[in-house]
Coordinates of C-alpha atoms and ligand atoms in Angstrom, one line a residue:
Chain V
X1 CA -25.5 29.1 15.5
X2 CA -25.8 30.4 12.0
X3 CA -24.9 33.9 10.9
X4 CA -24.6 36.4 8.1
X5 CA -23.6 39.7 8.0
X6 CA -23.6 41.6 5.1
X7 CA -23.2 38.7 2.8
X8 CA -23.2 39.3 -1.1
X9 CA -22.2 36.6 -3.9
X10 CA -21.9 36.9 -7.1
X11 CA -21.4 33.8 -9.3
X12 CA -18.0 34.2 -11.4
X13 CA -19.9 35.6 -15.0
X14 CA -21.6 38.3 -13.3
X15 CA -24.5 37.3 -12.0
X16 CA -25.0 38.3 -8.4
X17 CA -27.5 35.7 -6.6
X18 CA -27.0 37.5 -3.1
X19 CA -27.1 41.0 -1.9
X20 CA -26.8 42.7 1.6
X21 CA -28.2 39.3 3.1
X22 CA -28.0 39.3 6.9
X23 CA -29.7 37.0 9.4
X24 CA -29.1 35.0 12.6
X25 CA -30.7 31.6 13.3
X26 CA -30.4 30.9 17.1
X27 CA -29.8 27.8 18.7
X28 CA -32.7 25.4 17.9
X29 CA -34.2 27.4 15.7
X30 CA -36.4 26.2 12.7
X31 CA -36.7 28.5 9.7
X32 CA -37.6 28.6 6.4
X33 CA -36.0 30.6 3.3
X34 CA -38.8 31.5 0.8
X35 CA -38.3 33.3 -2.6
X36 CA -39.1 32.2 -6.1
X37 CA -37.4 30.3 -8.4
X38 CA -34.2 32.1 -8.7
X39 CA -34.1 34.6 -5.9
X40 CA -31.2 32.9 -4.3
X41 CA -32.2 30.4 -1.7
X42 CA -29.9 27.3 -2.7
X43 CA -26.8 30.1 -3.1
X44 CA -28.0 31.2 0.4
X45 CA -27.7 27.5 1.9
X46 CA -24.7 26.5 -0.1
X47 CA -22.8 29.0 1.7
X48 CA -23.1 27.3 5.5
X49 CA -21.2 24.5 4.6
X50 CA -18.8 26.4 2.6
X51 CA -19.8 24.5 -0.5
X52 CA -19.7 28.3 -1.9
X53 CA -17.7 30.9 -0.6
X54 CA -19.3 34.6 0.1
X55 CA -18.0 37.4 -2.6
X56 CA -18.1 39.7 1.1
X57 CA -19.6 39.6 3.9
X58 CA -19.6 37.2 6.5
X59 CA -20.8 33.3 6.9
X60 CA -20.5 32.7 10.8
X61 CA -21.1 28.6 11.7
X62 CA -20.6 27.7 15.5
X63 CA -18.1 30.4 16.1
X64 CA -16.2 29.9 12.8
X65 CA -15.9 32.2 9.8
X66 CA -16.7 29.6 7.2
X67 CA -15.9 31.9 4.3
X68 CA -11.9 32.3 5.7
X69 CA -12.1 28.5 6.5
X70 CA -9.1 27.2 4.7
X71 CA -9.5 23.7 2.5
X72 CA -8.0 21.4 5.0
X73 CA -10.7 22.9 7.5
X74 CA -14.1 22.2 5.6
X75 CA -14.2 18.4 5.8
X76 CA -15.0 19.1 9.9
X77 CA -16.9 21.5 9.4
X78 CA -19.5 19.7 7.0
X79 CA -19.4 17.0 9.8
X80 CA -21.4 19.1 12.3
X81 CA -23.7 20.0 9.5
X82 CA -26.3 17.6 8.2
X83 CA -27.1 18.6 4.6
X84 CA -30.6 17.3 2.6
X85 CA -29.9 18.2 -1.2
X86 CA -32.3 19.6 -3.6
X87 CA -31.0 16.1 -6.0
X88 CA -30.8 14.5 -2.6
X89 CA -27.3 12.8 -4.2
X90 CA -28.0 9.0 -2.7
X91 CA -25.6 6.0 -3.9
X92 CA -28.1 4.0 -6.0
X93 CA -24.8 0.9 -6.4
X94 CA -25.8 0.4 -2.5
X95 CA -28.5 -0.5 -0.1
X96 CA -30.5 1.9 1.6
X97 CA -28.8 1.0 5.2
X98 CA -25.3 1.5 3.4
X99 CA -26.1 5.0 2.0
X100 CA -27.2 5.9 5.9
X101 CA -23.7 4.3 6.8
X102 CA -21.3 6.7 4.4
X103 CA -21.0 9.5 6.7
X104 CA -20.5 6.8 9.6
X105 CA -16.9 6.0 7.9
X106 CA -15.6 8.9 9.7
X107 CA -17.3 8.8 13.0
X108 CA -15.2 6.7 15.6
X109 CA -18.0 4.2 15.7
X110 CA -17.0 0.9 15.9
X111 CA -18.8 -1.0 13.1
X112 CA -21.6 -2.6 15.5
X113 CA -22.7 1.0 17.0
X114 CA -22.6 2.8 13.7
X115 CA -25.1 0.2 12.2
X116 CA -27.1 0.6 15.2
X117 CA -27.2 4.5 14.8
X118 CA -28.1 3.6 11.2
X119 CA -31.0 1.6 11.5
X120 CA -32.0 4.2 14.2
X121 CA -31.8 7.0 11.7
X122 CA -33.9 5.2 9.0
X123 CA -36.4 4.2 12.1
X124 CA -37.2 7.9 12.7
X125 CA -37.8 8.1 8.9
X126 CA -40.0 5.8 9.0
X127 CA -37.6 3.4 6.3
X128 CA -36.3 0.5 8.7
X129 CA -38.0 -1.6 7.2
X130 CA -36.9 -0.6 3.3
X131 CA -33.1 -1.1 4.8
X132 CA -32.5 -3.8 2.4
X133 CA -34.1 -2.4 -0.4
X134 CA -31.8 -0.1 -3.4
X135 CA -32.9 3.6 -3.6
X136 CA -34.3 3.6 -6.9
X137 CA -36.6 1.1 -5.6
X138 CA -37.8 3.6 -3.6
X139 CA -40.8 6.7 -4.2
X140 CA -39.8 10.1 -4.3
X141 CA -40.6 10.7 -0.7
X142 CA -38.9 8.1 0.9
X143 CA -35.7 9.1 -1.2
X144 CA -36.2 12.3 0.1
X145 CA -36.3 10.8 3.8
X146 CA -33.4 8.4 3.1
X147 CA -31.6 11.6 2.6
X148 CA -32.9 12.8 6.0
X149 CA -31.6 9.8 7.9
X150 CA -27.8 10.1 5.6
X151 CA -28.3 13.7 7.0
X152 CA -28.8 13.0 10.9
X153 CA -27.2 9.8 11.0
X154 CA -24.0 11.6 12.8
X155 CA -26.6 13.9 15.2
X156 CA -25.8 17.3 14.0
X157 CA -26.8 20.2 15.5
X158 CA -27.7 22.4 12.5
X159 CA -29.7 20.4 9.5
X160 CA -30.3 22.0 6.1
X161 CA -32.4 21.5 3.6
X162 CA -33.1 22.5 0.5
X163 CA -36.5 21.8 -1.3
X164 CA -36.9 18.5 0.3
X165 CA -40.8 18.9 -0.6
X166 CA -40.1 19.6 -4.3
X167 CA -42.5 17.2 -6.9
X168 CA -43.6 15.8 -3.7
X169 CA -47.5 15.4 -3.4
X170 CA -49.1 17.8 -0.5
X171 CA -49.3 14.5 1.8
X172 CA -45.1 13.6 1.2
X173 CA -44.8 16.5 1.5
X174 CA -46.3 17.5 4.9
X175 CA -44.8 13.9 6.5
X176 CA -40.8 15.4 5.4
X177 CA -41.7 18.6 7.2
X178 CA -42.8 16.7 10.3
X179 CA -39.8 15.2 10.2
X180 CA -38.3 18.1 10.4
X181 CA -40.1 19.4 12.7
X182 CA -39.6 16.5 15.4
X183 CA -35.8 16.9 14.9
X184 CA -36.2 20.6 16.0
X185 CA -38.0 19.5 19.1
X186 CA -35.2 17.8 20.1
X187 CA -32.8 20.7 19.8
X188 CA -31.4 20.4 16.3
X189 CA -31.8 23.9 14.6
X190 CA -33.3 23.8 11.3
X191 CA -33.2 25.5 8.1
X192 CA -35.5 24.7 5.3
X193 CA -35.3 26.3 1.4
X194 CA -38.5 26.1 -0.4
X195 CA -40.6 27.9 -2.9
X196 CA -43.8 26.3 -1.5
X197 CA -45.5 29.5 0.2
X198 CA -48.8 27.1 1.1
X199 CA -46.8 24.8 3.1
X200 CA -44.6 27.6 5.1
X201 CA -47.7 29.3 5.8
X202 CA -49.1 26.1 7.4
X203 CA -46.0 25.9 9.9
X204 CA -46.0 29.5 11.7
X205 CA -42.4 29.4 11.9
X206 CA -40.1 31.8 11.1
X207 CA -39.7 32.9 6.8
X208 CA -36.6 34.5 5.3
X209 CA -38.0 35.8 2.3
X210 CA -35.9 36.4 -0.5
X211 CA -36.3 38.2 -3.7
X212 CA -33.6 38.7 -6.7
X213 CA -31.2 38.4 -3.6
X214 CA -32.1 40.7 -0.8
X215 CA -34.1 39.5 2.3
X216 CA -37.5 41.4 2.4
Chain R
X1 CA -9.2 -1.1 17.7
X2 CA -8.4 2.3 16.7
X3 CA -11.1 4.0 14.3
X4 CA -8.1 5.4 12.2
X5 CA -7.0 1.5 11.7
X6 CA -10.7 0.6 11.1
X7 CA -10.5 3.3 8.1
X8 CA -7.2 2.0 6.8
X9 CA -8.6 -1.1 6.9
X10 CA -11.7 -0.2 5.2
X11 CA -10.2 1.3 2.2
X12 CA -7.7 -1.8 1.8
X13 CA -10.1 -4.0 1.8
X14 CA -12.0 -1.7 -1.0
X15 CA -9.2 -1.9 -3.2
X16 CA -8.5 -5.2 -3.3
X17 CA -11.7 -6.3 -4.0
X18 CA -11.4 -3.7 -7.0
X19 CA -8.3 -5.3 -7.6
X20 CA -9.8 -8.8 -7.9
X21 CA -12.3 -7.8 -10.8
X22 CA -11.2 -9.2 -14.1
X23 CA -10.3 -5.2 -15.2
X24 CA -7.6 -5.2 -11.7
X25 CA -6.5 -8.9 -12.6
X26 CA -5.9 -8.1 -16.3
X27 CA -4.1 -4.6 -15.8
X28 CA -1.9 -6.2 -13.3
X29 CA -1.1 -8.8 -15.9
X30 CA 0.0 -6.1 -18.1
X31 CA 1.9 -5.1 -15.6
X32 CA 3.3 -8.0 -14.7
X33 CA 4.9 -9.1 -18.3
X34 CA 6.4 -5.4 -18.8
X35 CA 8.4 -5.7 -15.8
X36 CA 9.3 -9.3 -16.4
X37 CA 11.5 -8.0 -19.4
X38 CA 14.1 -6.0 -16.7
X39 CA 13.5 -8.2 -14.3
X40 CA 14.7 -11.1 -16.8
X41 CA 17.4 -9.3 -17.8
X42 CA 18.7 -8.7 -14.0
X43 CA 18.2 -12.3 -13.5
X44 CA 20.7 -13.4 -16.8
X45 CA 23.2 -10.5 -16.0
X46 CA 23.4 -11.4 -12.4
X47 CA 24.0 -14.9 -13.5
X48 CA 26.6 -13.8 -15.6
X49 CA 28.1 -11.9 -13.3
X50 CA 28.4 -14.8 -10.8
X51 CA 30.4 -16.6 -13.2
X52 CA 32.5 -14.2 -14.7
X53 CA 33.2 -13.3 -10.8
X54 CA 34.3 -17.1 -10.2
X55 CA 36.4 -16.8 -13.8
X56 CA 38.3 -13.7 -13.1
X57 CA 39.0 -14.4 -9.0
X58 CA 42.0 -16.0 -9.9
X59 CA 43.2 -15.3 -13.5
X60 CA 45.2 -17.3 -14.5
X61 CA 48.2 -17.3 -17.5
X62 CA 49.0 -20.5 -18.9
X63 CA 52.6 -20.7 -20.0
X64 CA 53.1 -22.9 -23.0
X65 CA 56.6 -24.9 -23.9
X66 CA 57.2 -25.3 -27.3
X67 CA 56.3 -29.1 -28.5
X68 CA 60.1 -30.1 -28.7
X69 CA 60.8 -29.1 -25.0
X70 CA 63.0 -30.9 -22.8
X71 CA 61.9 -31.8 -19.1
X72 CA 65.2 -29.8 -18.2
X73 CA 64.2 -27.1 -20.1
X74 CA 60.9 -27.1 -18.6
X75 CA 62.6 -27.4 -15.1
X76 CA 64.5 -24.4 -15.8
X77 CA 61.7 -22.2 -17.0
X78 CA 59.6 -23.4 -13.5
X79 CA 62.6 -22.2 -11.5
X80 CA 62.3 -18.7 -13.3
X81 CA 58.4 -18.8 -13.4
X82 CA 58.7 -19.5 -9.2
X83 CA 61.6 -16.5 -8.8
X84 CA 59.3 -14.2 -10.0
X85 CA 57.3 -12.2 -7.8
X86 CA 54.0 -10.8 -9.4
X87 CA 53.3 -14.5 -10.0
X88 CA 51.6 -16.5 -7.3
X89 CA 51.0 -20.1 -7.6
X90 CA 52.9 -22.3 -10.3
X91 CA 51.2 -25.4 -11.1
X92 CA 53.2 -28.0 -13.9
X93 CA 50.9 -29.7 -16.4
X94 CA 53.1 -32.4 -18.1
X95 CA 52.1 -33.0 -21.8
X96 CA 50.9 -36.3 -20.2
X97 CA 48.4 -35.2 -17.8
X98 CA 47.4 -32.6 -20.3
X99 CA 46.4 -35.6 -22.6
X100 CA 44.9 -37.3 -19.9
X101 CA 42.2 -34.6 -19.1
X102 CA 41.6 -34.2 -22.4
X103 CA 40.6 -37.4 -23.5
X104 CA 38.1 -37.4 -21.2
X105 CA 36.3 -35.3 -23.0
X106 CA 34.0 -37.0 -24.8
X107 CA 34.6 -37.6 -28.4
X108 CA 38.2 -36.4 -28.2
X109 CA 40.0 -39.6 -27.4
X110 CA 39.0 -41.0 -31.3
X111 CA 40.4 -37.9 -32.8
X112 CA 43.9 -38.2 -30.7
X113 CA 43.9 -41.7 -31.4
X114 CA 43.9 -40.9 -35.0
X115 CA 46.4 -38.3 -34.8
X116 CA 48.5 -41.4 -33.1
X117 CA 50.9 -39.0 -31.1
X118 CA 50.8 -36.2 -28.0
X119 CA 49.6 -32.6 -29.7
X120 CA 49.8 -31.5 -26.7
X121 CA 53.3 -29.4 -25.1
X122 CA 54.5 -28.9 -21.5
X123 CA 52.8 -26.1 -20.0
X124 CA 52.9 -24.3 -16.2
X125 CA 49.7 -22.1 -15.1
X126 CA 50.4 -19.3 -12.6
X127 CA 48.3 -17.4 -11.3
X128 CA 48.7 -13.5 -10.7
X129 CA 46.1 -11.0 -9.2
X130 CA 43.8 -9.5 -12.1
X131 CA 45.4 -6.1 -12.8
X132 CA 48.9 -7.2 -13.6
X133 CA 47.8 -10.0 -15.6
X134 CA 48.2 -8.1 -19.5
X135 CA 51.6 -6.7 -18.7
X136 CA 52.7 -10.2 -16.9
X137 CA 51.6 -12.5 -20.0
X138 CA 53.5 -9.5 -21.8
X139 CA 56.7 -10.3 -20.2
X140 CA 56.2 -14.2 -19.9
X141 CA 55.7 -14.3 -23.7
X142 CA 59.6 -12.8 -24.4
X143 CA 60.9 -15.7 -22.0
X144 CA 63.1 -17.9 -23.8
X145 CA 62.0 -21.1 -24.0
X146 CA 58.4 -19.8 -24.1
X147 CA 56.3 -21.0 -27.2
X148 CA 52.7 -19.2 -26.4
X149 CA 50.9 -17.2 -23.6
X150 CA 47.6 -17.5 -23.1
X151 CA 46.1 -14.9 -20.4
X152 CA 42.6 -16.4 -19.3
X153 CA 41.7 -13.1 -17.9
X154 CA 41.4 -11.3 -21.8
X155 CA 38.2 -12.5 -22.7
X156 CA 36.7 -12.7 -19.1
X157 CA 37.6 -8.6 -19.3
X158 CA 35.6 -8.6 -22.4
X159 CA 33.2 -10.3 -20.7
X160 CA 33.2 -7.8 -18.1
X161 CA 33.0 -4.8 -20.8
X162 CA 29.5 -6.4 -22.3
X163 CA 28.5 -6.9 -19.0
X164 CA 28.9 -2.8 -18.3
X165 CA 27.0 -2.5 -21.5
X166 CA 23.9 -4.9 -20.3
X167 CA 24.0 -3.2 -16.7
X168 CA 23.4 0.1 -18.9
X169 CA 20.7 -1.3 -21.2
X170 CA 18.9 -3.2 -18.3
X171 CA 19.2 0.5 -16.3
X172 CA 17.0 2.3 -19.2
X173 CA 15.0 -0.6 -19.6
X174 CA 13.9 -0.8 -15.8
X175 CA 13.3 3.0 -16.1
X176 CA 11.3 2.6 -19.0
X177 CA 9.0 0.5 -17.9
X178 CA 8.7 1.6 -14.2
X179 CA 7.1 5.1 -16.4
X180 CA 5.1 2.7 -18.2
X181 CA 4.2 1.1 -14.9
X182 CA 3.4 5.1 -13.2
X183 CA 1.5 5.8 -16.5
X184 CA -0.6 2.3 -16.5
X185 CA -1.6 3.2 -13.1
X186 CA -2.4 6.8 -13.3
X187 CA -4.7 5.9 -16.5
X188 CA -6.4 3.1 -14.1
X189 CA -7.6 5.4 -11.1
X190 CA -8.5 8.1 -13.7
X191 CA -10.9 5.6 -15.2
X192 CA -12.2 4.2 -11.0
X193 CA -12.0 8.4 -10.2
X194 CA -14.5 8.9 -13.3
X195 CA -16.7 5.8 -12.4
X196 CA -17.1 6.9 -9.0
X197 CA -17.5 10.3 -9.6
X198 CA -21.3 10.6 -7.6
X199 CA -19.4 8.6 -4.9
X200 CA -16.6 11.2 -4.5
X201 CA -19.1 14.1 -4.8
X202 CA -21.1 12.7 -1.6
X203 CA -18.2 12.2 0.0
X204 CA -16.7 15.5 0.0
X205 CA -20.0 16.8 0.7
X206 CA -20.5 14.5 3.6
X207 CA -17.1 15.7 5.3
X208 CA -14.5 13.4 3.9
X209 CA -11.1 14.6 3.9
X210 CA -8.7 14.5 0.7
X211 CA -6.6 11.4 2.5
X212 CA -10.0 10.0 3.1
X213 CA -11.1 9.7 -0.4
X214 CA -7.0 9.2 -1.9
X215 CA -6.7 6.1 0.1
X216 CA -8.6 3.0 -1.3
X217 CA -7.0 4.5 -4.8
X218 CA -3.7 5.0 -3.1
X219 CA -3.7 1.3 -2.3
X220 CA -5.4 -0.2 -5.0
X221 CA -2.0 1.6 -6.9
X222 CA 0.0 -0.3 -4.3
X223 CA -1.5 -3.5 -4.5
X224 CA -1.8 -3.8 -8.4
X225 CA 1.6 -2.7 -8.4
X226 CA 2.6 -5.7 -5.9
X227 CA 0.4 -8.2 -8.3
X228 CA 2.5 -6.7 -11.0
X229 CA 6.0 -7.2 -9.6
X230 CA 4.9 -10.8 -8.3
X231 CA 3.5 -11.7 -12.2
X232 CA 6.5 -10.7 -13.0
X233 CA 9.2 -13.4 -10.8
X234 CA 6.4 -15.9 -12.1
X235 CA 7.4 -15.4 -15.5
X236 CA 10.9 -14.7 -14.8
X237 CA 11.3 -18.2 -13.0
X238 CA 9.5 -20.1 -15.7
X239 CA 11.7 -18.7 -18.7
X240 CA 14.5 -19.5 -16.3
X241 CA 13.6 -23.1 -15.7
X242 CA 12.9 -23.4 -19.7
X243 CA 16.3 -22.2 -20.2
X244 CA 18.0 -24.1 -18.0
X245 CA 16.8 -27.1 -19.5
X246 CA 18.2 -26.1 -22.5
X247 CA 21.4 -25.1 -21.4
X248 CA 22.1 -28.4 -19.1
X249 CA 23.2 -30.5 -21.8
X250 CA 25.5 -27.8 -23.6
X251 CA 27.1 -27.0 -20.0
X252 CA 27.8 -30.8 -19.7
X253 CA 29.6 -30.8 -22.9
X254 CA 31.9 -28.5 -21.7
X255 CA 32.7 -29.8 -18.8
X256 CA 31.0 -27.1 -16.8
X257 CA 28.3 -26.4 -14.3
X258 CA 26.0 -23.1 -15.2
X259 CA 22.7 -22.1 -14.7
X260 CA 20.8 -19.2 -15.0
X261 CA 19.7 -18.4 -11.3
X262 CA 16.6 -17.0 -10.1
X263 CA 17.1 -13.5 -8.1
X264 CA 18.2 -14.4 -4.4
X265 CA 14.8 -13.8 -1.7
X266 CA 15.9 -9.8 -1.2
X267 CA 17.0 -9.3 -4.8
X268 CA 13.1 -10.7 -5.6
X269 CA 11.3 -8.8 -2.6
X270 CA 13.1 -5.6 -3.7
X271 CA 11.7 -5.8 -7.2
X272 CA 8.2 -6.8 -5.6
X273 CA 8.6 -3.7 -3.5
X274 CA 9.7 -1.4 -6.1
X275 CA 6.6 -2.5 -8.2
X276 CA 4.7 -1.0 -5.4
X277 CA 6.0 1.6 -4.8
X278 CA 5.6 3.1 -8.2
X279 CA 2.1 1.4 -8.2
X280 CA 1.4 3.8 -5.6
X281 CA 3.1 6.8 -6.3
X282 CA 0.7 6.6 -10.1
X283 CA -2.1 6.0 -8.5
X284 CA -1.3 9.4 -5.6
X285 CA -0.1 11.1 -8.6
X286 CA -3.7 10.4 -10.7
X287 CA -5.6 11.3 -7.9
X288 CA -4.2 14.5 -7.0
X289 CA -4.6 15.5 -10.5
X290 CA -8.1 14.4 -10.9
X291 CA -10.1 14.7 -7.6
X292 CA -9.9 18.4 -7.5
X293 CA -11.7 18.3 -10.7
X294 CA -14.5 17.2 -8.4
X295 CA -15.7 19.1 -6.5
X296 CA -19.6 19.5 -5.1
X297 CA -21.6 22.3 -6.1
Ligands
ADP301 N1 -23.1 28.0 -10.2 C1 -23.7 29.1 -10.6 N2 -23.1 29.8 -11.5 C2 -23.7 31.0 -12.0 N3 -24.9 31.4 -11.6 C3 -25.5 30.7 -10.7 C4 -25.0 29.5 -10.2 N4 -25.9 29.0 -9.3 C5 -26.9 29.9 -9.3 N5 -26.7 30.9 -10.1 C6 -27.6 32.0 -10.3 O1 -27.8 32.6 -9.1 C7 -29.2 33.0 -8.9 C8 -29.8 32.4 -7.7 O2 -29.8 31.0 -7.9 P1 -30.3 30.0 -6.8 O3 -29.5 30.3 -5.5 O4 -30.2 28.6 -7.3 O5 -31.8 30.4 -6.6 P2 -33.0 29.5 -6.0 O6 -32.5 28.4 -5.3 O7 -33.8 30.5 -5.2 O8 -33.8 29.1 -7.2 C9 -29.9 32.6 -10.2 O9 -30.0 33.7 -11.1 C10 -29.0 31.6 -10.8 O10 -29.1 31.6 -12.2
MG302 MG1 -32.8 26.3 -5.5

C-alpha cells in the first residue's frame, strides 16, 4: 500500500529531516510514527501525498512512485489519500457540512448523493448534528473530527494523520483514535504521527519510531 | 448530467455571484466607461463613413456657365459635355430651377429678394466614377464657355484622409484600453487569489487540479469582461441619442438627413465578445502567475 525504500530528505538549507527511512504498511494496516518533536514524522507523512518530494530513495503509493509522479499526476493521487492535518486546514467562511463537501466537487456525485455521503461522514464522527454550525464554533476535538470526515468523505483506502490528538485532553483524545481505529476495521489502512508515547502504548499497534531521522 | 458540466457549472455560478458584489459591479463599471471611449469613437467614424460612402458613390462635377450665358451656348457645351466619354450622366440645371431650390431654403428667399435679380448661372452636373474625377474637372475647367468647376468629390477625399487618421487613432485607442482592460483584470483575481488563499491551499491538498481551481477565476475574468463591454454600448447609445438631439435641428438646416448610428447587432456583439475575451485571457494570465505561488506545505 505504502512504501519506502531508502528514503532520505533534506530540506533545501541543509537540514536533513530523513535518513535511510524504509518501511512498508500493508493493506489495512494501522500504524503509528512516534519520535519527538523534530525527529521527522510530519516530513515522513508529507512525502505520501507528494506534498514533499524525497531527496533519494523511494515513496511507493498503490503501485506508483510518488516521488517521479509528474505535476499533472498529483491531484489523483491525493484523491485516494485522505489526509488529517496537524492545523487541520478547515474553511471557517462555510458550514461544517460544506467543508465535508469540498473534496466531493470532484467526485462524480451528483449533488443529492454527495450530501448524503456528507452527512454520513460527519455521522461516523459523531458531528451530524453540528452540520449547520461554522467551525470556529466548534471545540478543538470536534475540529479535529470535522477534519476526519473532510478526510473520508471520498472513502480512501489509506488515511493519514498527523497529530490529530495534539492539545487535545486524554478523553478527545482517546475518542479521535477510536475513530481511527473503527475506519481500520473496515479496511482502510492507517497511519497516525504523534509524539504522545502514553497513547500509542495504549493501542498495541504497530510504532515507527523515529529519532533525528532514522527509524530505530 | 455529466459531473464535468456539474463542475463547469459550479464554478460559473461562483463567479458570478463574485461578480455581483459591489467590488465585481464597480470594477466592471470601470471597465465599462474605458471601453466606451473606442467603442464611441467606432460608432462616430462608422457613421461618418456611411455618409461619406453615400457622398463619394457617385461624385459628381458641377459645370458652371458664366452668368452672361446664352441657352445656345449652354446647348452647345451639353452636346460636348454628353460626347465625352469618362462622363456619365449629364443633368441641366437652368438658372431658374437653381433659384427655385434655393429659395426653399429657409431664410434665403429674403436675401434674393433683396438682391432683386438671378445670382445664380446655368450649370450641368455629370457625374464620372471617383478616380477620374480631379483630372476630369481639370479638363472641364479649360472648356470654353466654362466659368467654374466645382468637383464634389475634393473635400469628400479629405474627408476620407481624416477618416484614415481617426481609423488609426481609434486602432491605438482600442489597444490601449483592451491592456488596460487585461491589466484591470489581472489586478482583480490577484486580489480574489490572495483572499482565498486558505481556500486554494485545501484545494490543492484535497486533489484539485490546476483547471479546477483556474476556472471560477477564468470566468469571473470572462463575465466582468462581458459586464464591461455591455456598460460600455450603454453609454455609447446614450451619448449617441444626446447627440443626435443636438444635431437634428442643424441637419434640418441643411437640408440633410444625418445621425450618428449606434453599431449594427454584430458590430455590438463583437465588441461584447471581445470585452470577454480579454476579460478572460487577464484573469488566465493572473492566475497562472499567482497560483503556483501557492502551494501546500
Ligand atoms: N519546510 C522545511 N524547511 C526546512 N526545514 C524543515 C522544514 N520542515 C521541517 N524541517 C526540519 O526538518 C526536521 C524534521 O521536522 P518535522 O518533520 O516537522 O518533525 P516532527 O514532525 O517530527 O516534529 C526539523 O529539524 C525541522 O526543523
Ligand atoms: Mg510534526
Amino acid at each position: 500500500m505504502v512504501s519506502f525504500s531508502a528514503v532520505a530528505k533534506r530540506y533545501p538549507g541543509g537540514q536533513e529531516a530523513l535518513r535511510g527511512v524504509s518501511f512498508s504498511l500493508e493493506p489495512g494496516e494501522l500504524a503509528f510514527v512516534t519520535g519527538r518533536s523534530g525527529a521527522g514524522k510530519s516530513t515522513l507523512l508529507k512525502l505520501i501525498p507528494a506534498i514533499e518530494r524525497p531527496s533519494s530513495g523511494s515513496v511507493i503509493v498503490n503501485g506508483q512512485n510518488v516521488g517521479a509522479l509528474n505535476r499533472a499526476a498529483i491531484p489523483y493521487l491525493r484523491r485516494n489519500l485522505g489526509l488529517v492535518f496537524q492545523d487541520q486546514k478547515l474553511l471557517y467562511d462555510r458550514s461544517v457540512h460544506d467543508n465535508v463537501m469540498l473534496p466531493l466537487a470532484f467526485s462524480s456525485h451528483t449533488p443529492k448523493e454527495a450530501a448524503r455521503r456528507a452527512r454520513a461522514a460527519l455521522d461516523k464522527v459523531g458531528l451530524l448534528a453540528r452540520e449547520k454550525a461554522n467551525p470556529v464554533q466548534l471545540s478543538g476535538g470536534e475540529q479535529q473530527r470535522l477534519a476526519i470526515a473532510r478526510a473520508v468523505v471520498n472513502r480512501p483506502a489509506v488515511l493519514i494523520a498527523d497529530e490529530p490528538t495534539a492539545n487535545l485532553d486524554a478523553e478527545s483524545a482517546a475518542r479521535i483514535v477510536e475513530i481511527f481505529v473503527a475506519f481500520n476495521q473496515v479496511g482502510v489502512t492507517v497511519l497516525i504521527a504523534t509524539h504522545d508515547q502514553a497513547l500509542v502504548a495504549r493501542y498495541g499497534k504497530r510504532v515507527l519510531t523515529l529519532s533525528q531521522g532514522r527509524l530505530a | 448530467m455529466s459531473a464535468w458540466l456539474r463542475q463547469h457549472r459550479q464554478a460559473f455560478g461562483a463567479a458570478l455571484r463574485r461578480l455581483a458584489r459591489a467590488a465585481g459591479i464597480m470594477s466592471a463599471l470601470v471597465i465599462g466607461v474605458a471601453l466606451s471611449l473606442p467603442a464611441g469613437s467606432y460608432a462616430l467614424l462608422e457613421s461618418l463613413r456611411a455618409l461619406t460612402a453615400r457622398l463619394t458613390l457617385e461624385p459628381q462635377i458641377s459645370v458652371f456657365l458664366p452668368l452672361e450665358a446664352r441657352r445656345a451656348d449652354a446647348e452647345a457645351l451639353g452636346a460636348k459635355l454628353r460626347a465625352d466619354r469618362r462622363i456619365g450622366a449629364v443633368r441641366f440645371v437652368s438658372r431658374e430651377e437653381a433659384l427655385k431650390e434655393l429659395k426653399q431654403v429657409a431664410g434665403i428667399s429674403e436675401v434674393i429678394a433683396a438682391i432683386g435679380r438671378n445670382p445664380l448661372p446655368d450649370a450641368f452636373v455629370v457625374s464620372a466614377s471617383a478616380e477620374r474625377v480631379e483630372a476630369l474637372a481639370a479638363d472641364l475647367g479649360r472648356l470654353p464657355g466654362v466659368a467654374h468647376v466645382q468637383a464634389d468629390a475634393l473635400w469628400a477625399q479629405r474627408l476620407a484622409a481624416l477618416q484614415g487618421i481617426g481609423r488609426v487613432g481609434l486602432g491605438l485607442l482600442a489597444a490601449l484600453l483592451g491592456a488596460a482592460l487585461v491589466a484591470v483584470t489581472f489586478n482583480t483575481i490577484r486580489l480574489q487569489i490572495l483572499t482565498q488563499r486558505d481556500e486554494i491551499e485545501v484545494s490543492k491538498l484535497i486533489g484539485a487540479t490546476d483547471a479546477f481551481i483556474r476556472r471560477p477565476f477564468c470566468y469571473f475574468g470572462l463575465l466582468q469582461g462581458l459586464a464591461g463591454g455591455v456598460v460600455a454600448l450603454g453609454i455609447v447609445a446614450a451619448v449617441l441619442a444626446l447627440l443626435n438631439r443636438e444635431l437634428r435641428p442643424l441637419a434640418q438646416s441643411y437640408g440633410a438627413s444625418f445621425s450618428f448610428a449606434f453599431p449594427p447587432p454584430a458590430d455590438a456583439l463583437a465588441i461584447v465578445l471581445l470585452a470577454g475575451v480579454l476579460g478572460w485571457l487577464g484573469a488566465r494570465l493572473s492566475v497562472n502567475r499567482h497560483l503556483r505561488e501557492i502551494e501546500p506545505a
